[in-house]
């Protein structure tokens, strides 16, 4: 009989295995179990979710009762931190650990989406393309022109960037292989990653081998559909409108009624299979093997993502556990077909009175506006038929990635308190792609039928070596954990592109070989715990980056954190309400060096491409220019944080509250340099300061906790306020290129405002509330409306974001959903601003459709209104990301001791509540809504089978 | 192994200085890089740029020059006013944030920085150190003079457009804040420098095509003397005549056909002896959105779709460029009907442009072409093979006449008549027997427009004639009035771009901005 220790209640469904064998069983509803052929001396392993594993040696009595301890003592949960682990109890920093049971469910193709909405302060935005990469921001990002991406570390191996041709840096990682995430947010936690920790760290731990044998098979199938459309005129309405606006073009109207948006989207079917086997090979090597096959169809015609992953992990121990080896090796293959997002814009614009196909068309049977010139040569006119543009274009890539690491921990025999670790890893991605545009499609409006045929390759690689010593000992009431080490990383990238081989003027082939980046760090950390109640962590790291010249190369970073486990003090020890209370305070400094350009301090010369040469005496010459030079140093981000971790009512309710402030100084920002003093007019400089203030709140509650009815709910809220304090010479920096005109921008970095604040004209309205075209407020009062009347209004980033998850288990049913909300994020609706004007009904010499929002404004001309604040919209939203319902059959196959089948169904992207008028209020591209790939609503079914 | 932090470049297009200069042919490539900054926008194709803060294509030197000298005056209209800066330039409502103004200031100073770098890397000490051969050193002597010439030319344009510049020479280290020079200092520098390098420059027409000769230095001298009253308040017409005469005696000759100057083969047809300095354009090797590419694609009419004959796409850019009526009026009258310089297409169009964005209003112009004089076409249908004639002999003839009329010593009526009439004869204009009484200053300003329109001279000419600012000559949309209104005098100079002003504390904003 297996019972719960605290209550004495029998535990059903506990797995019981004879150690070192596959033989085992599971307890029934009364906690009873039987295993045959057990002899004295065998060891039984009892395992149950939420409880500590227990091993029991069989003596002579074969009738045993076992009591399992609840390990909902989450406090002893292991938390992975940089270069080591700690426990929830001993953690001094803002570290959140998300394990498989907390993962967001649904149509998860890339790993980061397992985290969506789960962690306060972490925002993940992914567009609708299959396998698409995400923008991940931890606490908003503290850099301006340097990268704001967090560092992602898999099993101790920092990931390289993504290779062109791949969907993204995480696209080739199978989410099914992931055991847990640790999100390091505060400086004391990230400081150990010194050079790369300024924007937070996400540590991914993959699943490992086990000694027991098990086989898991997961299957899921999704049916996706894009339901939203931008309202444009239908064929009949357009036949009325166009001649009113452009009488001379009336003759160009057709008779069809084509909804071009319907034509470019498709319903998609996607499947994912995952097979995982675990067990011990040769009796000593716990091993895990997994294979994942994903086939994800996109909802834009032709778009597709296929992925196969293979992963092996072995983790044997030798010499009485003194030597531990962890080997991980992964291979991933991505097959992509990319669909041009630009065609989403073309579908809005294409004349709705024309058919998709036209048997007489020279363009492969697709309708296309065209004329013939005097010599009878066909010239296509206006926007291209978007269906043809998608179907006639083949943009393929094959990506092969392999990554892995070998980690060896050696626990000294003569000094068991000391452990030496070596972790060597590599990550290498090569992509090759082809872009072929069929011969009966024009490469651009003015070209003849040459189509396009080009091929490219891209390669990125990253190698790393970490070595460190760890000393753990207890001296009376003082527990010490000291670590010192060395870290080395190098990054390489290269690529080739053939250019259009069909170009009559000859292709322009290009090659690229990036200057390598080398990062070296010396690191040390001490964790001191006194009397189990007073915790101190000290970090130090000295980092060198090859991006900086010898004189500025090295930076010193570090941090300190104090924590007080107040609940262990006598005055709280017996509290019925407060079961856990920890106060934390930390301060730390991180470095930042991740900018484009890894050799700006070098005396470089660059000659032109074959199409960028000078001609002397009729002969092209490789004209050569000196490269812009700057002598940079580390950008630094100092973070101060106060936090409380709490647990109430025997930890039925847990959570934390954090308040932090990040101050970035010496911002690496690309800013104007005195003209004539350098070889360009803008260059990276260490000028600027930014401040991020934030508050985070999380609560996790076991609302109902009964034998066969459990309800867990969690909620998080984040407030972030980012402000640029100082810029180079006080100069504003333009940001946010938009479509509609050449070289327009809509955003500004400006002192005293959030980064990427929108920079717009203030629209004037008549007494009836209708906007007056081209009339803007003369904000500086000089009587002239010009660019000096623009003003800064709002920014793309949310002020407050919320996440809410709920999971209910009733008997064998499980139901889970999660909600996210974002408040105060603004979007510039570039779809309307660049196309909702009557003038655009004439598209060069033909007709083009426009959004019906033009009826609200009656605007005529794009150039008059494109920078108006009328196109700036509040895009706050509440969205249900997914909901799933599952049912588990316990041991449906009685032949096997332990097995289960869970079948489930769910929906992804269930609803969105927003006032935003465009397709989707949540976008990755920093607040400009233009040609986004909309996210489908997906219905999912799946099964998890375990042996 | 912290030595690994000492990385070096790996790309085959990138070289570290010490490796680059091991090859003695590098010096010519480096000089070509200085020239290329006038013709190209960047080193990685038409979307790349050596400067930032504006669209790469728009930042081409000849293009921003065309915008500031021609679009800002009475000859040209750009239809797509949502291209930032164009609206403000063509309606004379620009300010210090205008990207076109930034483009000119930034681009030109990069030429200065490139030239300074060339001079810094070719000092005797450096050449000794690198053990450069005698033959290469002899070439480098001319190269250095050319680098100084391009630097002086850059300062000439800064003096003309902004009246100010950041003054840096090869003595100033990289990233040092430069001093600011005013108009008088710049005038002095340009004049002295151009005279100092004269001996080292190649004779007119004696250098390789695409490189500058003494003729370019003389041309700039003639120009600064002609405009000296504007620049420094002193008449220098005699000096202008001196240099005009040197140029005329230098061996240049008019192209047999006016149109040859503006065709795809103007580097080899008869225009090669008329063009004193071209901005090189080639559809294969120098892809960029420079002035000829813009004017040929842009001048294709929205109604006419006449691009095929010009060697570009039939629709071109849908009618980006049109003519203001004041310019059209200069060709009114029968004698201009068959004038080769009259490329105006009126068709069914109205002469008036009441709505700038209506591409069907206003006459269009067929001047530049991507067709060759022998009936074939340039290599590419977008990027044209047509060089932009920055300086050409016809301008010298007109400068001679003007300097003579304005009282310069050393000229003659006979020569003046002969030069003016030769332009008219070449243009096939029946009125080619003008005498000194016909040739007045009023005639000159109009004739300059007829001969040199869309060649980036007009603003400078109008200022010299006192007709740019003020209200004595208004053209459509001048000052943002559909019929034109008076401009304040401070618009004779462009504002120093805000970014440039902020990045150099020694610079001050021009009065009025």
Tab-separated table of C-alpha atoms in Angstrom, chain B residues 1-148:
chain	number	residue	atom	x	y	z
B	1	UNK	CA	44.373	32.433	-24.475
B	2	UNK	CA	43.216	36.036	-24.217
B	3	UNK	CA	45.215	36.679	-27.403
B	4	UNK	CA	42.220	35.343	-29.320
B	5	UNK	CA	40.582	38.673	-28.600
B	6	UNK	CA	42.845	40.218	-31.235
B	7	UNK	CA	40.625	39.456	-34.181
B	8	UNK	CA	41.008	40.576	-37.742
B	9	UNK	CA	38.662	40.857	-40.698
B	10	UNK	CA	37.869	37.778	-42.744
B	11	UNK	CA	35.608	39.041	-45.510
B	12	UNK	CA	37.300	39.125	-48.891
B	13	UNK	CA	36.009	42.655	-49.437
B	14	UNK	CA	37.635	43.881	-46.231
B	15	UNK	CA	41.287	44.493	-45.667
B	16	UNK	CA	43.258	45.756	-42.738
B	17	UNK	CA	45.240	48.897	-43.604
B	18	UNK	CA	48.672	47.339	-43.422
B	19	UNK	CA	47.625	44.511	-45.762
B	20	UNK	CA	45.825	46.829	-48.102
B	21	UNK	CA	48.834	49.044	-48.672
B	22	UNK	CA	51.167	46.134	-49.354
B	23	UNK	CA	49.793	46.143	-52.866
B	24	UNK	CA	50.860	49.293	-54.709
B	25	UNK	CA	47.763	49.269	-56.910
B	26	UNK	CA	45.837	50.038	-53.745
B	27	UNK	CA	46.645	53.723	-54.017
B	28	UNK	CA	44.686	54.051	-57.217
B	29	UNK	CA	41.800	52.067	-55.711
B	30	UNK	CA	41.796	54.322	-52.707
B	31	UNK	CA	41.687	57.393	-54.938
B	32	UNK	CA	38.859	55.727	-56.871
B	33	UNK	CA	37.096	55.415	-53.530
B	34	UNK	CA	37.184	59.201	-53.126
B	35	UNK	CA	35.766	59.685	-56.624
B	36	UNK	CA	33.225	56.906	-56.048
B	37	UNK	CA	31.675	58.829	-53.177
B	38	UNK	CA	30.489	61.342	-55.798
B	39	UNK	CA	29.014	58.679	-58.057
B	40	UNK	CA	27.924	55.872	-55.763
B	41	UNK	CA	26.093	55.788	-52.474
B	42	UNK	CA	27.878	52.828	-50.904
B	43	UNK	CA	30.009	49.790	-51.551
B	44	UNK	CA	27.328	47.102	-51.337
B	45	UNK	CA	24.877	47.874	-54.088
B	46	UNK	CA	22.260	50.563	-54.657
B	47	UNK	CA	20.646	50.186	-51.235
B	48	UNK	CA	23.910	50.746	-49.365
B	49	UNK	CA	25.240	54.078	-48.272
B	50	UNK	CA	28.375	55.577	-46.782
B	51	UNK	CA	26.157	57.954	-44.837
B	52	UNK	CA	23.037	57.473	-42.770
B	53	UNK	CA	20.029	59.458	-41.694
B	54	UNK	CA	18.241	59.322	-45.015
B	55	UNK	CA	17.286	56.921	-47.764
B	56	UNK	CA	20.434	55.462	-49.354
B	57	UNK	CA	19.438	56.270	-52.923
B	58	UNK	CA	18.441	59.821	-52.110
B	59	UNK	CA	21.828	60.428	-50.494
B	60	UNK	CA	23.740	60.237	-53.801
B	61	UNK	CA	25.876	63.340	-54.242
B	62	UNK	CA	24.552	64.363	-57.654
B	63	UNK	CA	20.998	63.690	-56.554
B	64	UNK	CA	21.088	65.897	-53.482
B	65	UNK	CA	22.902	68.522	-55.522
B	66	UNK	CA	20.154	68.366	-58.147
B	67	UNK	CA	17.504	68.702	-55.451
B	68	UNK	CA	19.200	71.649	-53.778
B	69	UNK	CA	20.128	73.518	-56.969
B	70	UNK	CA	17.312	72.634	-59.370
B	71	UNK	CA	14.312	71.229	-57.514
B	72	UNK	CA	14.427	74.217	-55.180
B	73	UNK	CA	13.981	76.611	-58.106
B	74	UNK	CA	11.774	77.149	-61.144
B	75	UNK	CA	12.427	74.180	-63.429
B	76	UNK	CA	11.318	70.984	-61.775
B	77	UNK	CA	8.523	69.392	-59.738
B	78	UNK	CA	8.749	66.075	-57.897
B	79	UNK	CA	5.352	64.361	-57.689
B	80	UNK	CA	5.893	62.066	-54.730
B	81	UNK	CA	5.953	64.489	-51.861
B	82	UNK	CA	5.782	61.643	-49.361
B	83	UNK	CA	9.462	61.124	-50.120
B	84	UNK	CA	10.837	62.963	-47.126
B	85	UNK	CA	12.430	66.301	-47.827
B	86	UNK	CA	11.250	66.702	-51.401
B	87	UNK	CA	8.142	68.684	-50.469
B	88	UNK	CA	10.126	71.080	-48.314
B	89	UNK	CA	12.808	71.595	-50.942
B	90	UNK	CA	10.503	72.245	-53.884
B	91	UNK	CA	8.200	74.512	-51.903
B	92	UNK	CA	11.121	76.363	-50.245
B	93	UNK	CA	9.946	75.509	-46.741
B	94	UNK	CA	12.961	73.492	-45.687
B	95	UNK	CA	14.423	73.438	-42.230
B	96	UNK	CA	17.422	72.010	-40.418
B	97	UNK	CA	15.810	68.570	-40.176
B	98	UNK	CA	15.461	68.108	-43.916
B	99	UNK	CA	17.008	64.800	-44.985
B	100	UNK	CA	18.107	66.155	-48.367
B	101	UNK	CA	20.016	68.954	-46.666
B	102	UNK	CA	21.532	66.396	-44.300
B	103	UNK	CA	22.433	64.235	-47.282
B	104	UNK	CA	24.389	67.002	-48.959
B	105	UNK	CA	26.220	68.077	-45.837
B	106	UNK	CA	27.014	64.502	-44.797
B	107	UNK	CA	27.952	63.169	-48.224
B	108	UNK	CA	30.265	66.045	-49.034
B	109	UNK	CA	32.083	65.870	-45.726
B	110	UNK	CA	32.651	62.168	-46.251
B	111	UNK	CA	34.389	63.056	-49.528
B	112	UNK	CA	36.530	65.442	-47.495
B	113	UNK	CA	37.302	62.711	-44.953
B	114	UNK	CA	38.151	60.218	-47.700
B	115	UNK	CA	40.441	62.757	-49.385
B	116	UNK	CA	42.128	63.545	-46.082
B	117	UNK	CA	42.646	59.851	-45.488
B	118	UNK	CA	44.209	59.489	-48.914
B	119	UNK	CA	46.581	62.348	-48.177
B	120	UNK	CA	47.379	60.982	-44.726
B	121	UNK	CA	48.259	57.581	-46.151
B	122	UNK	CA	50.399	58.915	-48.979
B	123	UNK	CA	52.812	61.178	-47.142
B	124	UNK	CA	56.464	60.732	-48.034
B	125	UNK	CA	57.063	59.208	-44.630
B	126	UNK	CA	54.375	56.570	-45.150
B	127	UNK	CA	55.536	55.815	-48.666
B	128	UNK	CA	59.119	55.452	-47.413
B	129	UNK	CA	57.963	53.176	-44.656
B	130	UNK	CA	56.127	50.981	-47.153
B	131	UNK	CA	59.002	51.153	-49.612
B	132	UNK	CA	56.788	52.255	-52.490
B	133	UNK	CA	58.379	52.134	-55.941
B	134	UNK	CA	59.437	55.254	-57.818
B	135	UNK	CA	56.937	54.647	-60.600
B	136	UNK	CA	54.017	54.438	-58.178
B	137	UNK	CA	55.273	57.488	-56.306
B	138	UNK	CA	55.169	59.461	-59.540
B	139	UNK	CA	51.551	58.456	-60.025
B	140	UNK	CA	50.744	59.199	-56.417
B	141	UNK	CA	51.891	62.774	-56.923
B	142	UNK	CA	49.030	63.282	-59.376
B	143	UNK	CA	46.669	61.253	-57.224
B	144	UNK	CA	47.360	63.523	-54.290
B	145	UNK	CA	46.601	66.593	-56.370
B	146	UNK	CA	43.310	64.979	-57.423
B	147	UNK	CA	42.420	64.161	-53.823
B	148	UNK	CA	43.068	67.781	-52.905
